[in-house]
């Protein structure tokens, strides 16, 4: 037995091909896609990943007795 798959499609292409989605929604999604810049999105994701990687791997040093907490004597 051999499986036969359809042509690969992106999620957006599947939505646009669907009869269940209104034309207004399809136009809105196509407009949103035309406004996206994949290179800028990648840079933003890379910056965020680098930031969170650095945050999760940095050491925090706490010096006891150097700061007073407000309201604590």
PDB file of C-alpha atoms in Angstrom:
ATOM      1  CA  UNK A   1       0.000   0.000   0.000  1.00  0.00           C
ATOM      2  CA  UNK A   2       1.378   3.422  -0.946  1.00  0.00           C
ATOM      3  CA  UNK A   3       0.109   6.766   0.267  1.00  0.00           C
ATOM      4  CA  UNK A   4      -0.560   9.464  -2.271  1.00  0.00           C
ATOM      5  CA  UNK A   5      -0.234  12.999  -0.980  1.00  0.00           C
ATOM      6  CA  UNK A   6      -1.601  16.165  -2.507  1.00  0.00           C
ATOM      7  CA  UNK A   7       0.527  19.089  -3.561  1.00  0.00           C
ATOM      8  CA  UNK A   8       2.246  20.752  -0.596  1.00  0.00           C
ATOM      9  CA  UNK A   9       0.610  24.018   0.418  1.00  0.00           C
ATOM     10  CA  UNK A  10       1.268  26.643   3.033  1.00  0.00           C
ATOM     11  CA  UNK A  11      -1.413  27.161   5.678  1.00  0.00           C
ATOM     12  CA  UNK A  12      -2.332  30.453   3.990  1.00  0.00           C
ATOM     13  CA  UNK A  13      -2.731  28.754   0.610  1.00  0.00           C
ATOM     14  CA  UNK A  14      -5.030  26.159   2.190  1.00  0.00           C
ATOM     15  CA  UNK A  15      -7.156  28.891   3.769  1.00  0.00           C
ATOM     16  CA  UNK A  16      -7.349  30.840   0.506  1.00  0.00           C
ATOM     17  CA  UNK A  17      -8.403  27.684  -1.360  1.00  0.00           C
ATOM     18  CA  UNK A  18     -11.118  26.890   1.172  1.00  0.00           C
ATOM     19  CA  UNK A  19     -14.733  27.524   0.226  1.00  0.00           C
ATOM     20  CA  UNK A  20     -15.598  27.986   3.910  1.00  0.00           C
ATOM     21  CA  UNK A  21     -13.639  31.244   4.233  1.00  0.00           C
ATOM     22  CA  UNK A  22     -15.369  34.459   3.195  1.00  0.00           C
ATOM     23  CA  UNK A  23     -13.913  36.557   0.354  1.00  0.00           C
ATOM     24  CA  UNK A  24     -13.542  39.463   2.791  1.00  0.00           C
ATOM     25  CA  UNK A  25     -11.362  37.360   5.095  1.00  0.00           C
ATOM     26  CA  UNK A  26      -9.305  36.129   2.145  1.00  0.00           C
ATOM     27  CA  UNK A  27      -8.679  39.720   0.995  1.00  0.00           C
ATOM     28  CA  UNK A  28      -7.675  40.741   4.518  1.00  0.00           C
ATOM     29  CA  UNK A  29      -5.220  37.836   4.795  1.00  0.00           C
ATOM     30  CA  UNK A  30      -3.705  38.559   1.370  1.00  0.00           C
ATOM     31  CA  UNK A  31      -3.301  42.219   2.325  1.00  0.00           C
ATOM     32  CA  UNK A  32      -1.631  41.264   5.605  1.00  0.00           C
ATOM     33  CA  UNK A  33       0.743  38.911   3.763  1.00  0.00           C
ATOM     34  CA  UNK A  34       1.754  41.663   1.335  1.00  0.00           C
ATOM     35  CA  UNK A  35       2.747  43.869   4.291  1.00  0.00           C
ATOM     36  CA  UNK A  36       5.068  41.287   5.850  1.00  0.00           C
ATOM     37  CA  UNK A  37       8.822  41.520   5.424  1.00  0.00           C
ATOM     38  CA  UNK A  38      10.346  38.077   6.043  1.00  0.00           C
ATOM     39  CA  UNK A  39      13.865  39.474   6.462  1.00  0.00           C
ATOM     40  CA  UNK A  40      12.785  41.992   9.102  1.00  0.00           C
ATOM     41  CA  UNK A  41      10.783  39.288  10.894  1.00  0.00           C
ATOM     42  CA  UNK A  42      13.828  36.999  10.951  1.00  0.00           C
ATOM     43  CA  UNK A  43      16.022  39.760  12.369  1.00  0.00           C
ATOM     44  CA  UNK A  44      13.464  40.473  15.082  1.00  0.00           C
ATOM     45  CA  UNK A  45      13.173  36.786  16.000  1.00  0.00           C
ATOM     46  CA  UNK A  46      16.967  36.403  16.051  1.00  0.00           C
ATOM     47  CA  UNK A  47      17.344  39.451  18.328  1.00  0.00           C
ATOM     48  CA  UNK A  48      14.713  38.078  20.707  1.00  0.00           C
ATOM     49  CA  UNK A  49      16.297  34.628  20.776  1.00  0.00           C
ATOM     50  CA  UNK A  50      19.729  36.113  21.456  1.00  0.00           C
ATOM     51  CA  UNK A  51      18.350  38.302  24.241  1.00  0.00           C
ATOM     52  CA  UNK A  52      16.539  35.441  25.984  1.00  0.00           C
ATOM     53  CA  UNK A  53      19.492  33.100  25.536  1.00  0.00           C
ATOM     54  CA  UNK A  54      21.792  35.652  27.151  1.00  0.00           C
ATOM     55  CA  UNK A  55      19.290  36.310  29.939  1.00  0.00           C
ATOM     56  CA  UNK A  56      18.912  32.634  30.742  1.00  0.00           C
ATOM     57  CA  UNK A  57      22.670  32.050  30.803  1.00  0.00           C
ATOM     58  CA  UNK A  58      23.740  35.107  32.786  1.00  0.00           C
ATOM     59  CA  UNK A  59      24.594  34.859  36.438  1.00  0.00           C
ATOM     60  CA  UNK A  60      22.980  37.131  38.965  1.00  0.00           C
ATOM     61  CA  UNK A  61      25.093  38.104  41.925  1.00  0.00           C
ATOM     62  CA  UNK A  62      23.420  39.236  45.101  1.00  0.00           C
ATOM     63  CA  UNK A  63      25.407  41.184  47.644  1.00  0.00           C
ATOM     64  CA  UNK A  64      23.858  40.727  51.068  1.00  0.00           C
ATOM     65  CA  UNK A  65      23.715  43.738  53.346  1.00  0.00           C
ATOM     66  CA  UNK A  66      24.314  46.317  50.633  1.00  0.00           C
ATOM     67  CA  UNK A  67      20.718  47.353  50.004  1.00  0.00           C
ATOM     68  CA  UNK A  68      17.866  48.045  52.330  1.00  0.00           C
ATOM     69  CA  UNK A  69      14.383  46.982  51.415  1.00  0.00           C
ATOM     70  CA  UNK A  70      11.778  49.667  51.826  1.00  0.00           C
ATOM     71  CA  UNK A  71       9.761  49.127  54.981  1.00  0.00           C
ATOM     72  CA  UNK A  72      12.167  46.632  56.525  1.00  0.00           C
ATOM     73  CA  UNK A  73      14.353  47.734  59.448  1.00  0.00           C
TER      74      UNK A  73
END
